[in-house]
Structure formats: C-alpha cells, structure tokens
Amino acid sequence: MYYYRLGNIPPKRHTQFRQPDGSLYKEELVSSEGFSGIYSNLYHTYPPTRIKALKDPVKYGPTRINDYALRQTHLNTSKVATTGDDYLNARKVLLTNADCSISICSPRQRKMDYFYKNAEGDEVLYIHDGKGTLISPFGKLDLRQGDYIVIPRTVIYKLEFEEGPLRLLIIESSSPVETVKRYRNQLGQLMEHSPYCERDIRPPHELITDTRPGEYLLQIKKQGYLHQYIYDYSPLDLVGWDGFLWPYAFSIHDFEPITGRIHQPPPVHQTFQAHNFVICSFVPRLFDYHPQAIPAPYNHSNIDSDEVLYYAEGNFMSRRGIERGSFTLHPGGLPHGPHPGTVEKSIGVKETHELAVMIDTFRPLFLTSDSLEFLDANYPMSWTDPASGPFHEVNTP
C-alpha cells in the first residue's frame, strides 16, 4: 500500500503527544515481518495492552477431508441463502491448505455485537451481494457489491450490513496479501501498464474515536481457537494514525482487463499475490481479435497448481451447469478445458460480460466437511459428449 494518515498525529514518531488533560496518548506500532515490513503507528487514548477479563477459548476451524479422490469438482453453493447466525459462525470453509482457506459467508445478523481479529492471517472479503461498512480503529470503510476488502492480519474490525441479499466470498491467507509485484516499480508505485492504480484503492475515510467505558468483546482467531478478550474501553479509541498498513477496498469493476489478438493466459487477470497462491479477476472484456481466434480457453493441464473459480455474474462460455455463486475446483494432475460444443460456439463472439474470482494455489487444496453438502457428483463426467450417452453418477466420499 501507499502512505496514508487519518486524524491527529505528532510531528515525529515516538515522541511526546499529549491529551487535553496533559496525559500522554498511547502509541502503538503495528508492523509486519518484525520491524522490516510495512507498518503503521496508532495513537490510542487508553493503553491497548490493558484488558478487563479473559474467557475460555472456543474451538474454531474446519475439518479437512484427507481421502477425497482426485477429481474435477463442482461445489454448487448457488442456492445458499444463509450459512449461520453471525459473521463468525456463518463463515463456512469449503477448501483449505497450509497457505489459504476459501469460505462462503451469508450471516442472518447484519451487525456484529463484538469485534474480531485474525491474528494469523490476512483476509480478503469479496462482496458478492450486499452493502455496508467495515469499522476498525483505522476508521470507516464503505463496502459495495463487487468490492475486494483486504484486511491485514491483527486488524480489529466489525461489519455492519444493510438489509437485503448478503453473500461474501472470504479468502484467508497465511502470508501477506499484496498487489502484484510485476506491476510495481522499485519504489512500490503501480506502473502504467498495471490493470489498476492507486486511485482505485479506497482507504478508510472517517475516523471513529470512541472513549466511552463499557464492556467490549474482542474475539481473536489463532491456532484453531477463538480467544475471548474483554476490554473496558472500545478498540475505537484512536485519535490518529499513519503508515502503510491499513484495510482497504478495491472494486472488481475497476480492474481494467488486458486483452490480445489471441487468447490470453490467466496471469493477465491477476489482482493480488500471496505466498503460494494468487487471486485473479475475470471481468467484462473484448475477446481476441485475430481473424482465426478461438475465444474459448484451450485445454490445460495443471502440473503444479489447483485452480478454483468462483462464478459471480454472467455465463461462462466454457462451462455448463454452473450457476451464480458456485465454485469449480480443477486440481493439479488432471487436464481441464471447455465443455463439449463450447469451443465452436465461441468462434466469432466479440465480448463477454462475465465476472468471476479465481484462486490458483501452488499446493493442493483439501475439501472440508462443510463442503460435502454442496458436492455435484456428476461434474467429473461433464466433459463427456452428450451424444455418446448420459453422464455417469460418481460416488461421493
């Protein structure tokens, strides 16, 4: 990210900065990679270290399926209305490995009555349906349909959503989620050929300073548990902050697609990077303009990555039987490509209006127990030519 500041801060770091009553504001350095990565300096009214009570931790996390067979997979989550009562128990992890987890989340409750901190992973929330606000010590951040919300680890936050359809895709990363390195110059600025720039990135816009005493629950996720901390003052007691580490929004609608005369490979759609996986955005765009171009993607064999597609809007010409809000997983070790008949049908098509989020991982993904209810048993046979006979049932684990 770029440097940003909000509220009141002293002229120099680590110097006296006094409150109206003469006492010192409490400075907090939030830093990554020890003291070598990006960081921000926060100025609290009360010490961020002081707690009122500790409650027993609550077990939290997915159950991984280790004996799922190697197969192309469709998770038909398109009909899901709600996945739980509140934000945390509504987060259903469907796919996971040591580097990332991929979840759906459609909570019934539209406001969180607690704060949440992920102490072991960065989070990316894709707002498929819904509108609301992320509230953190860094300020308010408006959330709109189509937004990616990037939340660095240890950022305390709560969410408030308006009434109406609500559907989130959540990607949790064990490493920092960053803009794409090949699109940055040596000083970190996004370059001219990048499909987005700093103007497209929305920082928090309004600082909330709440100094009222009370009882504030903070649930901290770490090592398979939610740790329950009670504070007697709100985490929103900041008067100011500055730095490079802060939550931000970037809309998929602001991603400018890169096109060419012939079919471009998926890396041109890359939006974010992390260790051992990438996040890509498929957006409305013109198709290839070579006179003999085939717009449908070619068959592809992943030899070292698993490919997940989350279908957001529109119809993908290469897939059939996939609805809005569903996932496909095409694992390394198997070829995948257009369904029968879709290649010829694509010839001459000039543009697409699809929206999808792709996650490519460089270590195998595992299904979870929560994913099994969405499993489409027929999908591995969906490349069979219908003229040669019906699809065959495939037993689920």
mmCIF file of C-alpha atoms in Angstrom:
data_model
loop_
_atom_site.group_PDB
_atom_site.id
_atom_site.type_symbol
_atom_site.label_atom_id
_atom_site.label_comp_id
_atom_site.label_asym_id
_atom_site.label_seq_id
_atom_site.Cartn_x
_atom_site.Cartn_y
_atom_site.Cartn_z
ATOM 1 C CA MET A 1 0.000 0.000 0.000
ATOM 2 C CA TYR A 2 0.875 3.654 -0.130
ATOM 3 C CA TYR A 3 1.388 6.051 2.790
ATOM 4 C CA TYR A 4 -1.823 7.348 4.347
ATOM 5 C CA ARG A 5 -2.821 9.212 7.515
ATOM 6 C CA LEU A 6 -6.062 9.972 9.293
ATOM 7 C CA GLY A 7 -6.788 12.052 12.406
ATOM 8 C CA ASN A 8 -4.212 13.762 14.627
ATOM 9 C CA ILE A 9 -0.614 12.574 14.975
ATOM 10 C CA PRO A 10 2.564 14.193 16.392
ATOM 11 C CA PRO A 11 5.230 15.664 14.065
ATOM 12 C CA LYS A 12 7.728 12.904 14.970
ATOM 13 C CA ARG A 13 7.279 9.243 15.795
ATOM 14 C CA HIS A 14 7.983 8.011 19.348
ATOM 15 C CA THR A 15 7.816 11.495 20.846
ATOM 16 C CA GLN A 16 5.527 13.096 23.412
ATOM 17 C CA PHE A 17 1.944 13.515 22.210
ATOM 18 C CA ARG A 18 -0.323 14.737 24.971
ATOM 19 C CA GLN A 19 -4.054 14.626 25.550
ATOM 20 C CA PRO A 20 -6.000 17.746 26.609
ATOM 21 C CA ASP A 21 -5.652 16.695 30.262
ATOM 22 C CA GLY A 22 -1.853 16.536 29.926
ATOM 23 C CA SER A 23 -1.529 12.753 29.892
ATOM 24 C CA LEU A 24 0.200 11.014 27.004
ATOM 25 C CA TYR A 25 -1.579 9.352 24.147
ATOM 26 C CA LYS A 26 -0.523 5.697 23.929
ATOM 27 C CA GLU A 27 1.446 4.973 20.760
ATOM 28 C CA GLU A 28 1.196 1.512 19.159
ATOM 29 C CA LEU A 29 3.387 0.304 16.295
ATOM 30 C CA VAL A 30 1.635 -2.323 14.158
ATOM 31 C CA SER A 31 4.353 -3.851 11.992
ATOM 32 C CA SER A 32 4.880 -6.816 9.672
ATOM 33 C CA GLU A 33 7.933 -9.054 9.254
ATOM 34 C CA GLY A 34 9.212 -7.997 12.649
ATOM 35 C CA PHE A 35 10.328 -4.420 12.032
ATOM 36 C CA SER A 36 11.231 -4.929 8.349
ATOM 37 C CA GLY A 37 7.850 -4.909 6.563
ATOM 38 C CA ILE A 38 5.085 -2.361 6.186
ATOM 39 C CA TYR A 39 3.754 -0.750 9.375
ATOM 40 C CA SER A 40 1.505 1.897 10.833
ATOM 41 C CA ASN A 41 1.685 3.978 14.023
ATOM 42 C CA LEU A 42 -1.549 4.234 16.013
ATOM 43 C CA TYR A 43 -2.316 6.737 18.794
ATOM 44 C CA HIS A 44 -4.711 5.460 21.469
ATOM 45 C CA THR A 45 -6.484 7.254 24.271
ATOM 46 C CA TYR A 46 -6.075 4.180 26.511
ATOM 47 C CA PRO A 47 -3.359 1.506 26.593
ATOM 48 C CA PRO A 48 -4.108 -1.226 24.006
ATOM 49 C CA THR A 49 -2.475 -3.731 26.371
ATOM 50 C CA ARG A 50 -4.945 -3.321 29.236
ATOM 51 C CA ILE A 51 -7.690 -5.959 29.466
ATOM 52 C CA LYS A 52 -10.615 -6.433 31.842
ATOM 53 C CA ALA A 53 -11.105 -10.197 31.646
ATOM 54 C CA LEU A 54 -10.221 -13.356 29.735
ATOM 55 C CA LYS A 55 -12.782 -16.026 28.905
ATOM 56 C CA ASP A 56 -12.163 -19.615 27.828
ATOM 57 C CA PRO A 57 -11.191 -20.046 24.164
ATOM 58 C CA VAL A 58 -13.692 -21.607 21.753
ATOM 59 C CA LYS A 59 -12.668 -24.270 19.245
ATOM 60 C CA TYR A 60 -12.919 -22.819 15.745
ATOM 61 C CA GLY A 61 -11.945 -24.043 12.303
ATOM 62 C CA PRO A 62 -12.731 -26.523 9.519
ATOM 63 C CA THR A 63 -12.478 -30.305 9.433
ATOM 64 C CA ARG A 64 -10.316 -31.291 6.475
ATOM 65 C CA ILE A 65 -11.192 -34.270 4.250
ATOM 66 C CA ASN A 66 -7.949 -36.135 3.607
ATOM 67 C CA ASP A 67 -9.203 -39.050 1.482
ATOM 68 C CA TYR A 68 -11.115 -37.172 -1.230
ATOM 69 C CA ALA A 69 -10.308 -38.693 -4.610
ATOM 70 C CA LEU A 70 -8.511 -36.799 -7.394
ATOM 71 C CA ARG A 71 -11.352 -35.414 -9.495
ATOM 72 C CA GLN A 72 -12.723 -32.253 -11.060
ATOM 73 C CA THR A 73 -15.123 -30.749 -8.528
ATOM 74 C CA HIS A 74 -18.162 -28.507 -8.593
ATOM 75 C CA LEU A 75 -19.488 -27.116 -5.311
ATOM 76 C CA ASN A 76 -22.999 -25.908 -6.056
ATOM 77 C CA THR A 77 -23.369 -23.171 -3.456
ATOM 78 C CA SER A 78 -25.610 -21.106 -5.731
ATOM 79 C CA LYS A 79 -28.810 -21.695 -3.763
ATOM 80 C CA VAL A 80 -27.408 -20.866 -0.330
ATOM 81 C CA ALA A 81 -29.462 -18.189 1.430
ATOM 82 C CA THR A 82 -27.835 -18.091 4.869
ATOM 83 C CA THR A 83 -24.932 -20.024 6.360
ATOM 84 C CA GLY A 84 -25.277 -19.099 10.044
ATOM 85 C CA ASP A 85 -26.452 -16.516 12.531
ATOM 86 C CA ASP A 86 -23.487 -14.207 12.938
ATOM 87 C CA TYR A 87 -20.373 -13.392 10.938
ATOM 88 C CA LEU A 88 -18.054 -15.929 12.545
ATOM 89 C CA ASN A 89 -20.293 -18.981 12.704
ATOM 90 C CA ALA A 90 -21.583 -18.195 9.205
ATOM 91 C CA ARG A 91 -18.077 -18.479 7.736
ATOM 92 C CA LYS A 92 -18.056 -21.946 6.136
ATOM 93 C CA VAL A 93 -14.606 -23.020 4.940
ATOM 94 C CA LEU A 94 -15.006 -25.179 1.825
ATOM 95 C CA LEU A 95 -11.409 -25.507 0.603
ATOM 96 C CA THR A 96 -8.182 -25.218 2.560
ATOM 97 C CA ASN A 97 -4.441 -25.875 2.673
ATOM 98 C CA ALA A 98 -1.479 -24.522 4.634
ATOM 99 C CA ASP A 99 -1.417 -21.299 2.597
ATOM 100 C CA CYS A 100 -5.057 -20.277 2.321
ATOM 101 C CA SER A 101 -8.677 -21.095 3.087
ATOM 102 C CA ILE A 102 -11.702 -20.306 0.918
ATOM 103 C CA SER A 103 -15.078 -19.723 2.571
ATOM 104 C CA ILE A 104 -18.614 -18.595 1.908
ATOM 105 C CA CYS A 105 -20.435 -16.414 4.416
ATOM 106 C CA SER A 106 -24.066 -15.279 4.454
ATOM 107 C CA PRO A 107 -24.984 -14.324 8.035
ATOM 108 C CA ARG A 108 -28.548 -13.653 9.155
ATOM 109 C CA GLN A 109 -27.460 -10.927 11.571
ATOM 110 C CA ARG A 110 -26.438 -7.718 9.845
ATOM 111 C CA LYS A 111 -24.448 -6.202 12.716
ATOM 112 C CA MET A 112 -21.698 -7.691 14.868
ATOM 113 C CA ASP A 113 -22.035 -7.072 18.613
ATOM 114 C CA TYR A 114 -18.344 -7.894 19.116
ATOM 115 C CA PHE A 115 -15.011 -7.090 17.487
ATOM 116 C CA TYR A 116 -12.919 -9.635 15.588
ATOM 117 C CA LYS A 117 -9.202 -10.000 14.961
ATOM 118 C CA ASN A 118 -7.499 -12.605 12.782
ATOM 119 C CA ALA A 119 -4.099 -12.954 14.451
ATOM 120 C CA GLU A 120 -2.681 -15.455 11.969
ATOM 121 C CA GLY A 121 -3.893 -14.487 8.514
ATOM 122 C CA ASP A 122 -4.649 -11.662 6.118
ATOM 123 C CA GLU A 123 -8.230 -11.723 4.853
ATOM 124 C CA VAL A 124 -9.803 -10.805 1.517
ATOM 125 C CA LEU A 125 -13.582 -10.358 1.550
ATOM 126 C CA TYR A 126 -15.245 -10.319 -1.866
ATOM 127 C CA ILE A 127 -18.655 -8.647 -1.551
ATOM 128 C CA HIS A 128 -20.734 -10.695 -3.980
ATOM 129 C CA ASP A 129 -24.025 -9.322 -2.646
ATOM 130 C CA GLY A 130 -24.526 -6.670 -0.023
ATOM 131 C CA LYS A 131 -23.692 -3.164 1.065
ATOM 132 C CA GLY A 132 -22.348 -1.979 4.381
ATOM 133 C CA THR A 133 -19.432 -0.702 6.436
ATOM 134 C CA LEU A 134 -16.244 -2.111 7.894
ATOM 135 C CA ILE A 135 -15.491 -0.370 11.189
ATOM 136 C CA SER A 136 -11.951 -0.572 12.575
ATOM 137 C CA PRO A 137 -9.558 1.569 14.613
ATOM 138 C CA PHE A 138 -8.354 2.854 11.218
ATOM 139 C CA GLY A 139 -11.815 4.310 10.529
ATOM 140 C CA LYS A 140 -14.872 3.555 8.421
ATOM 141 C CA LEU A 141 -14.585 1.763 5.086
ATOM 142 C CA ASP A 142 -17.609 1.596 2.800
ATOM 143 C CA LEU A 143 -18.385 -1.831 1.309
ATOM 144 C CA ARG A 144 -20.178 -2.223 -2.024
ATOM 145 C CA GLN A 145 -21.116 -5.106 -4.282
ATOM 146 C CA GLY A 146 -18.060 -6.181 -6.250
ATOM 147 C CA ASP A 147 -15.538 -4.915 -3.698
ATOM 148 C CA TYR A 148 -12.481 -6.785 -2.557
ATOM 149 C CA ILE A 149 -11.814 -5.809 1.071
ATOM 150 C CA VAL A 150 -8.202 -6.522 2.061
ATOM 151 C CA ILE A 151 -7.717 -6.741 5.833
ATOM 152 C CA PRO A 152 -4.137 -7.233 7.106
ATOM 153 C CA ARG A 153 -3.713 -9.648 9.995
ATOM 154 C CA THR A 154 -4.252 -8.298 13.529
ATOM 155 C CA VAL A 155 -6.552 -5.504 12.314
ATOM 156 C CA ILE A 156 -9.502 -5.332 14.720
ATOM 157 C CA TYR A 157 -12.829 -4.869 12.959
ATOM 158 C CA LYS A 158 -16.564 -5.354 12.916
ATOM 159 C CA LEU A 159 -19.011 -5.362 9.994
ATOM 160 C CA GLU A 160 -22.405 -3.734 9.565
ATOM 161 C CA PHE A 161 -24.549 -4.573 6.526
ATOM 162 C CA GLU A 162 -27.757 -3.103 5.207
ATOM 163 C CA GLU A 163 -30.851 -5.267 4.751
ATOM 164 C CA GLY A 164 -31.084 -7.233 1.527
ATOM 165 C CA PRO A 165 -29.179 -10.099 -0.091
ATOM 166 C CA LEU A 166 -25.814 -10.763 1.542
ATOM 167 C CA ARG A 167 -23.195 -13.118 0.145
ATOM 168 C CA LEU A 168 -19.462 -12.994 0.880
ATOM 169 C CA LEU A 169 -16.536 -14.939 -0.505
ATOM 170 C CA ILE A 170 -13.704 -14.948 2.045
ATOM 171 C CA ILE A 171 -10.098 -15.860 1.295
ATOM 172 C CA GLU A 172 -7.813 -16.216 4.285
ATOM 173 C CA SER A 173 -4.054 -16.127 3.706
ATOM 174 C CA SER A 174 -1.242 -17.299 5.983
ATOM 175 C CA SER A 175 1.045 -14.777 4.225
ATOM 176 C CA PRO A 176 0.586 -11.093 3.342
ATOM 177 C CA VAL A 177 -1.864 -10.322 0.525
ATOM 178 C CA GLU A 178 -0.206 -7.780 -1.770
ATOM 179 C CA THR A 179 -0.614 -6.010 -5.066
ATOM 180 C CA VAL A 180 1.113 -7.819 -7.939
ATOM 181 C CA LYS A 181 4.885 -7.389 -7.833
ATOM 182 C CA ARG A 182 5.396 -7.252 -11.612
ATOM 183 C CA TYR A 183 3.061 -4.247 -11.733
ATOM 184 C CA ARG A 184 5.103 -2.224 -9.189
ATOM 185 C CA ASN A 185 8.207 -0.130 -9.756
ATOM 186 C CA GLN A 186 11.210 -0.217 -7.414
ATOM 187 C CA LEU A 187 9.541 2.282 -5.073
ATOM 188 C CA GLY A 188 6.301 0.303 -4.907
ATOM 189 C CA GLN A 189 4.166 2.538 -7.149
ATOM 190 C CA LEU A 190 1.834 0.726 -9.532
ATOM 191 C CA MET A 191 3.149 1.167 -13.070
ATOM 192 C CA GLU A 192 1.412 2.468 -16.172
ATOM 193 C CA HIS A 193 0.643 -0.990 -17.582
ATOM 194 C CA SER A 194 -0.928 -2.217 -14.341
ATOM 195 C CA PRO A 195 -4.645 -3.113 -14.682
ATOM 196 C CA TYR A 196 -5.388 -0.824 -11.718
ATOM 197 C CA CYS A 197 -3.685 2.040 -9.879
ATOM 198 C CA GLU A 198 -3.648 3.772 -6.513
ATOM 199 C CA ARG A 199 -6.675 5.901 -7.465
ATOM 200 C CA ASP A 200 -8.753 2.713 -7.483
ATOM 201 C CA ILE A 201 -7.774 1.758 -3.914
ATOM 202 C CA ARG A 202 -10.093 3.151 -1.241
ATOM 203 C CA PRO A 203 -8.677 3.716 2.279
ATOM 204 C CA PRO A 204 -10.754 4.239 5.432
ATOM 205 C CA HIS A 205 -12.360 7.660 5.168
ATOM 206 C CA GLU A 206 -13.713 8.583 8.612
ATOM 207 C CA LEU A 207 -12.015 8.046 11.958
ATOM 208 C CA ILE A 208 -14.236 6.973 14.867
ATOM 209 C CA THR A 209 -12.961 7.979 18.306
ATOM 210 C CA ASP A 210 -14.995 6.220 20.992
ATOM 211 C CA THR A 211 -13.670 6.768 24.537
ATOM 212 C CA ARG A 212 -16.740 5.608 26.455
ATOM 213 C CA PRO A 213 -16.136 2.986 29.167
ATOM 214 C CA GLY A 214 -18.033 -0.277 28.887
ATOM 215 C CA GLU A 215 -17.527 -3.957 28.194
ATOM 216 C CA TYR A 216 -16.203 -4.769 24.733
ATOM 217 C CA LEU A 217 -15.708 -8.322 23.483
ATOM 218 C CA LEU A 218 -12.831 -8.999 21.092
ATOM 219 C CA GLN A 219 -12.652 -12.484 19.547
ATOM 220 C CA ILE A 220 -9.140 -13.321 18.319
ATOM 221 C CA LYS A 221 -8.617 -16.187 15.887
ATOM 222 C CA LYS A 222 -5.385 -18.128 16.320
ATOM 223 C CA GLN A 223 -4.272 -21.783 16.192
ATOM 224 C CA GLY A 224 -7.741 -23.279 15.816
ATOM 225 C CA TYR A 225 -9.457 -21.235 18.532
ATOM 226 C CA LEU A 226 -11.365 -18.025 19.088
ATOM 227 C CA HIS A 227 -9.751 -16.397 22.124
ATOM 228 C CA GLN A 228 -12.182 -14.256 24.134
ATOM 229 C CA TYR A 229 -10.824 -10.923 25.415
ATOM 230 C CA ILE A 230 -12.915 -8.406 27.350
ATOM 231 C CA TYR A 231 -11.826 -4.746 27.347
ATOM 232 C CA ASP A 232 -13.270 -1.922 29.436
ATOM 233 C CA TYR A 233 -12.747 0.589 26.607
ATOM 234 C CA SER A 234 -13.516 0.335 22.926
ATOM 235 C CA PRO A 235 -10.746 -0.563 20.434
ATOM 236 C CA LEU A 236 -12.007 2.509 18.569
ATOM 237 C CA ASP A 237 -10.220 4.928 20.904
ATOM 238 C CA LEU A 238 -7.722 6.239 18.320
ATOM 239 C CA VAL A 239 -7.227 9.944 17.684
ATOM 240 C CA GLY A 240 -4.991 9.346 14.675
ATOM 241 C CA TRP A 241 -2.692 7.002 12.748
ATOM 242 C CA ASP A 242 -0.375 6.945 9.766
ATOM 243 C CA GLY A 243 1.567 4.409 7.742
ATOM 244 C CA PHE A 244 1.310 1.782 5.022
ATOM 245 C CA LEU A 245 -0.607 -0.945 6.881
ATOM 246 C CA TRP A 246 -4.388 -0.442 6.797
ATOM 247 C CA PRO A 247 -7.529 -2.160 5.456
ATOM 248 C CA TYR A 248 -8.662 -1.063 2.011
ATOM 249 C CA ALA A 249 -11.261 -1.666 -0.688
ATOM 250 C CA PHE A 250 -10.744 -2.302 -4.388
ATOM 251 C CA SER A 251 -13.679 -2.917 -6.720
ATOM 252 C CA ILE A 252 -13.555 -5.704 -9.278
ATOM 253 C CA HIS A 253 -15.346 -3.212 -11.549
ATOM 254 C CA ASP A 254 -12.212 -1.028 -11.505
ATOM 255 C CA PHE A 255 -9.986 -3.824 -12.827
ATOM 256 C CA GLU A 256 -9.008 -2.958 -16.415
ATOM 257 C CA PRO A 257 -8.657 -6.186 -18.448
ATOM 258 C CA ILE A 258 -5.626 -6.925 -20.591
ATOM 259 C CA THR A 259 -6.577 -8.388 -23.973
ATOM 260 C CA GLY A 260 -4.754 -9.502 -27.131
ATOM 261 C CA ARG A 261 -5.102 -10.849 -30.665
ATOM 262 C CA ILE A 262 -5.176 -14.416 -29.363
ATOM 263 C CA HIS A 263 -6.369 -15.925 -26.096
ATOM 264 C CA GLN A 264 -4.502 -14.516 -23.116
ATOM 265 C CA PRO A 265 -3.479 -16.820 -20.239
ATOM 266 C CA PRO A 266 -4.988 -16.386 -16.741
ATOM 267 C CA PRO A 267 -1.991 -14.452 -15.282
ATOM 268 C CA VAL A 268 -3.179 -11.338 -17.163
ATOM 269 C CA HIS A 269 -6.166 -11.354 -14.796
ATOM 270 C CA GLN A 270 -4.032 -11.434 -11.634
ATOM 271 C CA THR A 271 -5.165 -8.937 -8.999
ATOM 272 C CA PHE A 272 -3.364 -9.952 -5.780
ATOM 273 C CA GLN A 273 -0.463 -12.165 -4.793
ATOM 274 C CA ALA A 274 0.449 -14.094 -1.660
ATOM 275 C CA HIS A 275 2.854 -16.905 -0.846
ATOM 276 C CA ASN A 276 1.907 -19.975 -2.904
ATOM 277 C CA PHE A 277 -1.329 -18.594 -4.349
ATOM 278 C CA VAL A 278 -2.746 -15.765 -6.443
ATOM 279 C CA ILE A 279 -6.154 -14.102 -6.799
ATOM 280 C CA CYS A 280 -7.387 -13.166 -10.284
ATOM 281 C CA SER A 281 -10.406 -11.221 -11.574
ATOM 282 C CA PHE A 282 -12.310 -12.159 -14.729
ATOM 283 C CA VAL A 283 -14.240 -9.077 -15.844
ATOM 284 C CA PRO A 284 -16.224 -7.900 -18.888
ATOM 285 C CA ARG A 285 -13.829 -7.521 -21.808
ATOM 286 C CA LEU A 286 -13.393 -7.750 -25.559
ATOM 287 C CA PHE A 287 -12.358 -11.139 -26.850
ATOM 288 C CA ASP A 288 -9.354 -11.899 -29.061
ATOM 289 C CA TYR A 289 -9.269 -10.122 -32.411
ATOM 290 C CA HIS A 290 -7.071 -12.397 -34.569
ATOM 291 C CA PRO A 291 -9.188 -13.391 -37.605
ATOM 292 C CA GLN A 292 -8.811 -17.075 -36.673
ATOM 293 C CA ALA A 293 -9.080 -16.574 -32.882
ATOM 294 C CA ILE A 294 -10.871 -19.049 -30.641
ATOM 295 C CA PRO A 295 -12.246 -17.088 -27.687
ATOM 296 C CA ALA A 296 -12.927 -20.168 -25.538
ATOM 297 C CA PRO A 297 -9.952 -21.182 -23.381
ATOM 298 C CA TYR A 298 -7.808 -24.073 -24.562
ATOM 299 C CA ASN A 299 -7.420 -27.346 -22.664
ATOM 300 C CA HIS A 300 -4.938 -27.013 -19.853
ATOM 301 C CA SER A 301 -3.042 -29.440 -17.648
ATOM 302 C CA ASN A 302 -2.071 -28.059 -14.267
ATOM 303 C CA ILE A 303 1.165 -29.726 -13.253
ATOM 304 C CA ASP A 304 1.780 -27.755 -10.063
ATOM 305 C CA SER A 305 -1.362 -25.819 -9.132
ATOM 306 C CA ASP A 306 -5.018 -26.195 -8.211
ATOM 307 C CA GLU A 307 -7.451 -23.782 -9.868
ATOM 308 C CA VAL A 308 -10.598 -22.523 -8.139
ATOM 309 C CA LEU A 309 -13.184 -20.375 -9.908
ATOM 310 C CA TYR A 310 -15.976 -18.589 -8.058
ATOM 311 C CA TYR A 311 -18.674 -17.605 -10.532
ATOM 312 C CA ALA A 312 -20.061 -14.172 -9.711
ATOM 313 C CA GLU A 313 -22.026 -12.870 -12.688
ATOM 314 C CA GLY A 314 -22.824 -13.786 -16.302
ATOM 315 C CA ASN A 315 -22.455 -17.005 -18.272
ATOM 316 C CA PHE A 316 -19.059 -18.584 -18.815
ATOM 317 C CA MET A 317 -18.941 -19.878 -22.380
ATOM 318 C CA SER A 318 -16.584 -22.739 -21.466
ATOM 319 C CA ARG A 319 -18.719 -24.121 -18.608
ATOM 320 C CA ARG A 320 -22.238 -25.520 -18.461
ATOM 321 C CA GLY A 321 -24.392 -26.316 -15.475
ATOM 322 C CA ILE A 322 -22.578 -23.767 -13.291
ATOM 323 C CA GLU A 323 -24.705 -21.116 -11.617
ATOM 324 C CA ARG A 324 -24.079 -17.765 -9.972
ATOM 325 C CA GLY A 325 -22.307 -18.216 -6.651
ATOM 326 C CA SER A 326 -20.826 -21.677 -7.278
ATOM 327 C CA PHE A 327 -17.248 -22.986 -7.249
ATOM 328 C CA THR A 328 -15.276 -25.242 -9.522
ATOM 329 C CA LEU A 329 -12.025 -26.871 -8.464
ATOM 330 C CA HIS A 330 -9.730 -28.175 -11.220
ATOM 331 C CA PRO A 331 -6.858 -29.862 -9.377
ATOM 332 C CA GLY A 332 -3.284 -30.279 -10.489
ATOM 333 C CA GLY A 333 -2.658 -33.611 -12.175
ATOM 334 C CA LEU A 334 -5.788 -33.520 -14.372
ATOM 335 C CA PRO A 335 -6.438 -31.650 -17.633
ATOM 336 C CA HIS A 336 -9.457 -29.384 -17.832
ATOM 337 C CA GLY A 337 -10.942 -27.286 -20.577
ATOM 338 C CA PRO A 338 -14.138 -26.213 -22.346
ATOM 339 C CA HIS A 339 -17.157 -28.454 -22.127
ATOM 340 C CA PRO A 340 -18.157 -30.237 -25.379
ATOM 341 C CA GLY A 341 -19.569 -27.905 -28.032
ATOM 342 C CA THR A 342 -18.465 -24.689 -26.362
ATOM 343 C CA VAL A 343 -15.323 -24.166 -28.477
ATOM 344 C CA GLU A 344 -17.150 -23.997 -31.816
ATOM 345 C CA LYS A 345 -19.904 -21.950 -30.230
ATOM 346 C CA SER A 346 -17.378 -19.340 -29.052
ATOM 347 C CA ILE A 347 -15.932 -18.604 -32.502
ATOM 348 C CA GLY A 348 -16.989 -15.163 -33.663
ATOM 349 C CA VAL A 349 -18.124 -13.963 -30.230
ATOM 350 C CA LYS A 350 -16.742 -10.465 -29.668
ATOM 351 C CA GLU A 351 -17.040 -9.873 -25.935
ATOM 352 C CA THR A 352 -18.012 -11.295 -22.579
ATOM 353 C CA HIS A 353 -19.837 -9.823 -19.599
ATOM 354 C CA GLU A 354 -18.752 -12.402 -17.036
ATOM 355 C CA LEU A 355 -17.439 -11.737 -13.532
ATOM 356 C CA ALA A 356 -15.508 -14.341 -11.585
ATOM 357 C CA VAL A 357 -12.838 -14.620 -8.903
ATOM 358 C CA MET A 358 -10.091 -17.181 -9.466
ATOM 359 C CA ILE A 359 -7.755 -18.537 -6.800
ATOM 360 C CA ASP A 360 -4.770 -20.532 -8.073
ATOM 361 C CA THR A 361 -2.859 -22.365 -5.354
ATOM 362 C CA PHE A 362 0.558 -23.969 -5.678
ATOM 363 C CA ARG A 363 -0.132 -26.600 -3.047
ATOM 364 C CA PRO A 364 -3.125 -28.968 -3.224
ATOM 365 C CA LEU A 365 -6.405 -27.859 -1.730
ATOM 366 C CA PHE A 366 -8.468 -30.089 0.554
ATOM 367 C CA LEU A 367 -12.235 -30.168 0.780
ATOM 368 C CA THR A 368 -13.791 -29.800 4.230
ATOM 369 C CA SER A 369 -16.730 -31.485 5.901
ATOM 370 C CA ASP A 370 -18.789 -28.321 5.258
ATOM 371 C CA SER A 371 -18.191 -28.619 1.507
ATOM 372 C CA LEU A 372 -19.695 -32.090 1.100
ATOM 373 C CA GLU A 373 -23.323 -30.930 1.142
ATOM 374 C CA PHE A 374 -22.629 -28.845 -1.980
ATOM 375 C CA LEU A 375 -20.811 -31.526 -3.975
ATOM 376 C CA ASP A 376 -22.077 -32.116 -7.543
ATOM 377 C CA ALA A 377 -21.451 -35.816 -8.079
ATOM 378 C CA ASN A 378 -21.895 -35.607 -11.876
ATOM 379 C CA TYR A 379 -19.371 -32.867 -12.563
ATOM 380 C CA PRO A 380 -16.321 -35.091 -13.255
ATOM 381 C CA MET A 381 -18.261 -36.608 -16.192
ATOM 382 C CA SER A 382 -19.421 -33.265 -17.608
ATOM 383 C CA TRP A 383 -16.809 -33.337 -20.391
ATOM 384 C CA THR A 384 -18.424 -36.468 -21.839
ATOM 385 C CA ASP A 385 -20.111 -35.744 -25.172
ATOM 386 C CA PRO A 386 -23.878 -35.973 -24.522
ATOM 387 C CA ALA A 387 -24.261 -37.696 -27.878
ATOM 388 C CA SER A 388 -22.211 -40.626 -26.601
ATOM 389 C CA GLY A 389 -24.512 -41.335 -23.672
ATOM 390 C CA PRO A 390 -25.650 -39.915 -20.346
ATOM 391 C CA PHE A 391 -23.350 -38.712 -17.602
ATOM 392 C CA HIS A 392 -22.498 -41.345 -15.019
ATOM 393 C CA GLU A 393 -23.009 -40.992 -11.305
ATOM 394 C CA VAL A 394 -19.835 -40.664 -9.274
ATOM 395 C CA ASN A 395 -19.895 -41.737 -5.658
ATOM 396 C CA THR A 396 -19.141 -39.004 -3.151
ATOM 397 C CA PRO A 397 -16.867 -39.757 -0.212
#
